[in-house]
Amino acid sequence: MFPLLQISLLFFASVTAIWPLPQVYEPGSSTLWLSPNAQLVFKWNQEGASQPAKPSSWQQILESRFFNVLQVAVDYVSRDPDHTSAKSEIPLYESLIQSELVLEAAFERMKSMLLAERFVPFKFQARNVDFEPSVTSAKTYVLAITIEEYRISSDPNPHKNTSSEAYSLEMQENGSATIKISSVQGGLHALNTFAQLFYAHSEAEADIYTPYAPIIIADSPFFEHRGLNLDIARNRISPKDIKRTLQAMSFNKLNRLHLHATDSQSWPLEIPTLPDLAQKGAYHKSQIWTASDLRNVQEYGQSLGVEVYLEIDLPGHTASIHHSYPELITAYNRQPWEPYAAEPPSGQLKLNSPFVTLFLMALLSDLFPRTAPYSSYFHLGGDELNTNSYALDPTVNSSSKAVLRPLLQDFYDQVFALTAAHSLTPLAWEEILLDWDLTIPPSTIIQTWRKPASLAAVVARGHRALFGPSTHWYLDCGLGTWMDPDLSKPDHIRTKPPYPDWCPPYKNWRLMYDYDPLEGIPDKDRHLVIGGEAHLWGELTDSVGLDGMLWPRVAAAAEVLWRGKGEVEEGATRRLAEMRERLVARGVGAGMVQMEWCLQNPGGCLH
């Protein structure tokens, strides 16, 4: 485990509750009830105002065992009225109105969900045991939660960019509840943790209780970037589906949703200045994501603390552009397709065409200003570039990497320059660095995917990197091939029994949870590993099966991103199973974690 990630194990064996598990978690065993009229009370430290006295014993815990967690750094985003500048950070105490509005909305949403989901945790108790508190005895209520600002002048935490997400939560036996934060993001995390402490009562429709008072929690993520990459191009995933996914992501303290918005098969994303792209490139007009759809999804994510950013994969994975601008694409839908693409249809942007340059300027000049108010990220792709296609490109006439590399460098120089002009941080897949050895801006974040060793190779070259290897975190792997057999090729292994896909086995939640992203990364380079993403590519997923493909496996990745590599053991299974039940109660069709008999009989399913 990581040296900074120490946890109090007091009472842990008897407690299910929270996912991801907080860094400091000390529950009690007394019951409190949440008043349906409970309110937030804000207590901000204005600049120059006197600092509050140390409130209680939990302060010493924070300062002695967890001083590194609650540090001053604020990530609440403020934009100029025209939404054209890059995001900037402003202190919490300078944005009191915005902060209170966001947190009050989150608090009311939390109360409504707790009442609506009616989660009674009988699956986690022995059969025929009365585990619920009496509804007729005197009750102690939580009537208010005080939100206070926590500010520390120094910052020994090497992962400084996560400090702004830190929070502490204390509930005393008398019903007093206090949350301390240094940013709105930390407040959203605290409220999501608070919600997991409470259960519905089977005999009282409006009563919600926690059996864990008094409780002390201090928490902060280990990794800054905690994300999910979701393909919305190969099959239909609607904005409504994405909003449901964002709710589940926020509940699991994930903070980045990467929308792989276009691919060779379809272009569902509306580009107002280039309307034919979606009108002709989507499978059907009913499947177009309008500019309004995208804006609403990004705004909704922002309200939940999840930054939604786009990927337009370039220059490969672009065959769908052929439907509107055929002159820009080389090697479109060649047959057989295998020499020209990783999957059909083949087709890539030409590398040496002035018309491609004009197209890119129009495309990105439309997208960048519209997405910049909601994210400082933009993903420019760069994976699986097929060299054979450029032997058919009349502007190139070569498949030689020696010929293609300077052309590819010029291509990316143009898009990187435009990204910088809009003050955006570019992301790209690992191939542009590891395979093509391009010169890229130092600010570029490289996303690794092919194998765990890619991460070490990228950070060794001084670039910030994301992990999410196909060996561990590809959610679409192990489902079997989507290709039908070509009867003229009877020896093709992927279209013969057992009809495997390219990346078996299925990545179950335990495999994902057991992944150690920092294994093999030298200490001197670990600060460059800013986080990771689980990936769901869409060849065999649409709206109907989306939830079960994502959950609960993405939740397993979420705890790795929050704490580091997990230990596969019964306690983790029980906590994840509880998160799954809460997701299902919120309308998310999450798959099973464990058989109910095992949950009701701790220790009975060990092997």
PDB file of C-alpha atoms in Angstrom, residues 148-283:
ATOM      1  CA  GLU A 148     -16.877  24.890   7.562  1.00  0.00           C
ATOM      2  CA  GLU A 149     -13.802  25.907   5.651  1.00  0.00           C
ATOM      3  CA  TYR A 150     -10.592  24.142   6.535  1.00  0.00           C
ATOM      4  CA  ARG A 151      -7.407  25.976   5.642  1.00  0.00           C
ATOM      5  CA  ILE A 152      -3.792  24.972   6.274  1.00  0.00           C
ATOM      6  CA  SER A 153      -0.916  27.247   5.388  1.00  0.00           C
ATOM      7  CA  SER A 154       1.637  24.608   4.377  1.00  0.00           C
ATOM      8  CA  ASP A 155       1.327  21.632   2.083  1.00  0.00           C
ATOM      9  CA  PRO A 156       3.571  18.607   2.636  1.00  0.00           C
ATOM     10  CA  ASN A 157       1.398  16.430   0.403  1.00  0.00           C
ATOM     11  CA  PRO A 158       3.285  15.479  -2.787  1.00  0.00           C
ATOM     12  CA  HIS A 159      -0.070  14.958  -4.545  1.00  0.00           C
ATOM     13  CA  LYS A 160      -1.039  18.617  -4.174  1.00  0.00           C
ATOM     14  CA  ASN A 161      -3.659  18.579  -6.879  1.00  0.00           C
ATOM     15  CA  THR A 162      -5.851  16.268  -4.808  1.00  0.00           C
ATOM     16  CA  SER A 163      -5.728  18.383  -1.650  1.00  0.00           C
ATOM     17  CA  SER A 164      -8.607  20.598  -2.722  1.00  0.00           C
ATOM     18  CA  GLU A 165     -10.889  17.564  -2.788  1.00  0.00           C
ATOM     19  CA  ALA A 166     -10.199  16.730   0.851  1.00  0.00           C
ATOM     20  CA  TYR A 167     -12.930  16.759   3.458  1.00  0.00           C
ATOM     21  CA  SER A 168     -13.570  15.732   7.028  1.00  0.00           C
ATOM     22  CA  LEU A 169     -16.862  14.644   8.552  1.00  0.00           C
ATOM     23  CA  GLU A 170     -17.770  14.329  12.207  1.00  0.00           C
ATOM     24  CA  MET A 171     -21.081  13.269  13.736  1.00  0.00           C
ATOM     25  CA  GLN A 172     -21.472  13.195  17.491  1.00  0.00           C
ATOM     26  CA  GLU A 173     -23.957  11.153  19.491  1.00  0.00           C
ATOM     27  CA  ASN A 174     -25.997  14.278  20.234  1.00  0.00           C
ATOM     28  CA  GLY A 175     -26.744  14.746  16.517  1.00  0.00           C
ATOM     29  CA  SER A 176     -24.169  17.459  15.879  1.00  0.00           C
ATOM     30  CA  ALA A 177     -22.689  17.080  12.381  1.00  0.00           C
ATOM     31  CA  THR A 178     -19.795  19.031  10.884  1.00  0.00           C
ATOM     32  CA  ILE A 179     -18.155  18.859   7.484  1.00  0.00           C
ATOM     33  CA  LYS A 180     -14.888  20.693   6.800  1.00  0.00           C
ATOM     34  CA  ILE A 181     -13.762  21.393   3.255  1.00  0.00           C
ATOM     35  CA  SER A 182     -11.473  23.630   1.248  1.00  0.00           C
ATOM     36  CA  SER A 183     -13.463  23.438  -2.000  1.00  0.00           C
ATOM     37  CA  VAL A 184     -16.905  22.739  -3.333  1.00  0.00           C
ATOM     38  CA  GLN A 185     -15.558  19.484  -4.754  1.00  0.00           C
ATOM     39  CA  GLY A 186     -14.645  18.352  -1.263  1.00  0.00           C
ATOM     40  CA  GLY A 187     -18.132  19.269  -0.105  1.00  0.00           C
ATOM     41  CA  LEU A 188     -19.723  17.110  -2.802  1.00  0.00           C
ATOM     42  CA  HIS A 189     -17.523  14.174  -1.778  1.00  0.00           C
ATOM     43  CA  ALA A 190     -18.469  14.681   1.868  1.00  0.00           C
ATOM     44  CA  LEU A 191     -22.186  14.642   1.086  1.00  0.00           C
ATOM     45  CA  ASN A 192     -21.813  11.457  -0.970  1.00  0.00           C
ATOM     46  CA  THR A 193     -20.049   9.847   1.987  1.00  0.00           C
ATOM     47  CA  PHE A 194     -22.712  11.155   4.393  1.00  0.00           C
ATOM     48  CA  ALA A 195     -25.444   9.537   2.275  1.00  0.00           C
ATOM     49  CA  GLN A 196     -23.780   6.116   2.555  1.00  0.00           C
ATOM     50  CA  LEU A 197     -23.963   6.237   6.346  1.00  0.00           C
ATOM     51  CA  PHE A 198     -27.776   6.184   6.357  1.00  0.00           C
ATOM     52  CA  TYR A 199     -30.388   3.480   5.777  1.00  0.00           C
ATOM     53  CA  ALA A 200     -34.140   3.342   5.390  1.00  0.00           C
ATOM     54  CA  HIS A 201     -36.204   1.594   8.083  1.00  0.00           C
ATOM     55  CA  SER A 202     -38.548  -1.172   6.987  1.00  0.00           C
ATOM     56  CA  GLU A 203     -41.272  -0.085   9.428  1.00  0.00           C
ATOM     57  CA  ALA A 204     -41.113   3.679   9.000  1.00  0.00           C
ATOM     58  CA  GLU A 205     -41.485   5.128   5.520  1.00  0.00           C
ATOM     59  CA  ALA A 206     -39.997   8.534   6.269  1.00  0.00           C
ATOM     60  CA  ASP A 207     -37.326   7.542   8.782  1.00  0.00           C
ATOM     61  CA  ILE A 208     -33.659   7.344   7.821  1.00  0.00           C
ATOM     62  CA  TYR A 209     -31.025   6.345  10.344  1.00  0.00           C
ATOM     63  CA  THR A 210     -27.323   5.691  10.779  1.00  0.00           C
ATOM     64  CA  PRO A 211     -26.004   3.068  13.214  1.00  0.00           C
ATOM     65  CA  TYR A 212     -22.472   4.485  13.117  1.00  0.00           C
ATOM     66  CA  ALA A 213     -22.456   7.428  15.568  1.00  0.00           C
ATOM     67  CA  PRO A 214     -20.193   8.903  16.723  1.00  0.00           C
ATOM     68  CA  ILE A 215     -18.122   8.894  13.571  1.00  0.00           C
ATOM     69  CA  ILE A 216     -14.893  10.513  12.449  1.00  0.00           C
ATOM     70  CA  ILE A 217     -13.899  10.591   8.779  1.00  0.00           C
ATOM     71  CA  ALA A 218     -10.996  12.358   7.106  1.00  0.00           C
ATOM     72  CA  ASP A 219     -10.517  11.751   3.434  1.00  0.00           C
ATOM     73  CA  SER A 220      -8.760  12.775   0.249  1.00  0.00           C
ATOM     74  CA  PRO A 221      -8.077  11.033  -3.067  1.00  0.00           C
ATOM     75  CA  PHE A 222      -4.686   9.683  -3.959  1.00  0.00           C
ATOM     76  CA  PHE A 223      -5.025  10.292  -7.686  1.00  0.00           C
ATOM     77  CA  GLU A 224      -6.120  13.573  -9.210  1.00  0.00           C
ATOM     78  CA  HIS A 225      -7.739  12.169 -12.377  1.00  0.00           C
ATOM     79  CA  ARG A 226     -10.350   9.485 -11.681  1.00  0.00           C
ATOM     80  CA  GLY A 227     -12.241   8.733 -14.824  1.00  0.00           C
ATOM     81  CA  LEU A 228     -14.287   6.650 -17.197  1.00  0.00           C
ATOM     82  CA  ASN A 229     -13.825   6.586 -20.972  1.00  0.00           C
ATOM     83  CA  LEU A 230     -17.125   5.873 -22.700  1.00  0.00           C
ATOM     84  CA  ASP A 231     -17.565   5.274 -26.437  1.00  0.00           C
ATOM     85  CA  ILE A 232     -20.772   6.924 -27.676  1.00  0.00           C
ATOM     86  CA  ALA A 233     -20.039   6.485 -31.403  1.00  0.00           C
ATOM     87  CA  ARG A 234     -20.077   2.780 -32.271  1.00  0.00           C
ATOM     88  CA  ASN A 235     -23.550   2.215 -30.789  1.00  0.00           C
ATOM     89  CA  ARG A 236     -26.165   4.588 -29.473  1.00  0.00           C
ATOM     90  CA  ILE A 237     -25.625   5.921 -25.954  1.00  0.00           C
ATOM     91  CA  SER A 238     -28.080   8.738 -25.265  1.00  0.00           C
ATOM     92  CA  PRO A 239     -27.606  11.912 -23.197  1.00  0.00           C
ATOM     93  CA  LYS A 240     -30.111  10.461 -20.707  1.00  0.00           C
ATOM     94  CA  ASP A 241     -27.877   7.402 -20.287  1.00  0.00           C
ATOM     95  CA  ILE A 242     -24.872   9.631 -19.737  1.00  0.00           C
ATOM     96  CA  LYS A 243     -26.645  11.629 -17.030  1.00  0.00           C
ATOM     97  CA  ARG A 244     -27.513   8.439 -15.166  1.00  0.00           C
ATOM     98  CA  THR A 245     -23.883   7.370 -15.506  1.00  0.00           C
ATOM     99  CA  LEU A 246     -22.711  10.738 -14.171  1.00  0.00           C
ATOM    100  CA  GLN A 247     -24.871  10.298 -11.070  1.00  0.00           C
ATOM    101  CA  ALA A 248     -23.291   6.915 -10.372  1.00  0.00           C
ATOM    102  CA  MET A 249     -19.804   8.271 -11.062  1.00  0.00           C
ATOM    103  CA  SER A 250     -20.251  11.148  -8.634  1.00  0.00           C
ATOM    104  CA  PHE A 251     -21.534   8.764  -5.956  1.00  0.00           C
ATOM    105  CA  ASN A 252     -18.292   6.772  -6.400  1.00  0.00           C
ATOM    106  CA  LYS A 253     -16.165   9.953  -6.283  1.00  0.00           C
ATOM    107  CA  LEU A 254     -15.047   9.766  -9.903  1.00  0.00           C
ATOM    108  CA  ASN A 255     -14.372  13.195 -11.390  1.00  0.00           C
ATOM    109  CA  ARG A 256     -13.724  12.810 -15.149  1.00  0.00           C
ATOM    110  CA  LEU A 257     -15.977  11.469 -17.907  1.00  0.00           C
ATOM    111  CA  HIS A 258     -14.133  11.094 -21.204  1.00  0.00           C
ATOM    112  CA  LEU A 259     -16.597  10.894 -24.099  1.00  0.00           C
ATOM    113  CA  HIS A 260     -15.111   9.159 -27.121  1.00  0.00           C
ATOM    114  CA  ALA A 261     -17.512  11.097 -29.299  1.00  0.00           C
ATOM    115  CA  THR A 262     -16.754   9.983 -32.873  1.00  0.00           C
ATOM    116  CA  ASP A 263     -15.214   7.036 -34.679  1.00  0.00           C
ATOM    117  CA  SER A 264     -15.000   5.351 -38.072  1.00  0.00           C
ATOM    118  CA  GLN A 265     -18.431   3.790 -37.776  1.00  0.00           C
ATOM    119  CA  SER A 266     -20.452   6.938 -37.009  1.00  0.00           C
ATOM    120  CA  TRP A 267     -20.217  10.633 -36.260  1.00  0.00           C
ATOM    121  CA  PRO A 268     -23.137  11.394 -33.889  1.00  0.00           C
ATOM    122  CA  LEU A 269     -21.821  14.746 -32.630  1.00  0.00           C
ATOM    123  CA  GLU A 270     -23.385  17.900 -34.090  1.00  0.00           C
ATOM    124  CA  ILE A 271     -20.865  20.501 -35.260  1.00  0.00           C
ATOM    125  CA  PRO A 272     -22.907  23.647 -36.068  1.00  0.00           C
ATOM    126  CA  THR A 273     -20.312  25.074 -38.450  1.00  0.00           C
ATOM    127  CA  LEU A 274     -20.039  21.694 -40.250  1.00  0.00           C
ATOM    128  CA  PRO A 275     -23.603  20.380 -40.019  1.00  0.00           C
ATOM    129  CA  ASP A 276     -23.168  17.629 -42.602  1.00  0.00           C
ATOM    130  CA  LEU A 277     -20.777  15.753 -40.311  1.00  0.00           C
ATOM    131  CA  ALA A 278     -23.589  14.532 -38.061  1.00  0.00           C
ATOM    132  CA  GLN A 279     -26.444  14.808 -40.562  1.00  0.00           C
ATOM    133  CA  LYS A 280     -24.685  12.380 -42.891  1.00  0.00           C
ATOM    134  CA  GLY A 281     -22.267  10.681 -40.514  1.00  0.00           C
ATOM    135  CA  ALA A 282     -24.622   9.530 -37.746  1.00  0.00           C
ATOM    136  CA  TYR A 283     -26.312   6.163 -38.196  1.00  0.00           C
TER     137      TYR A 283
END
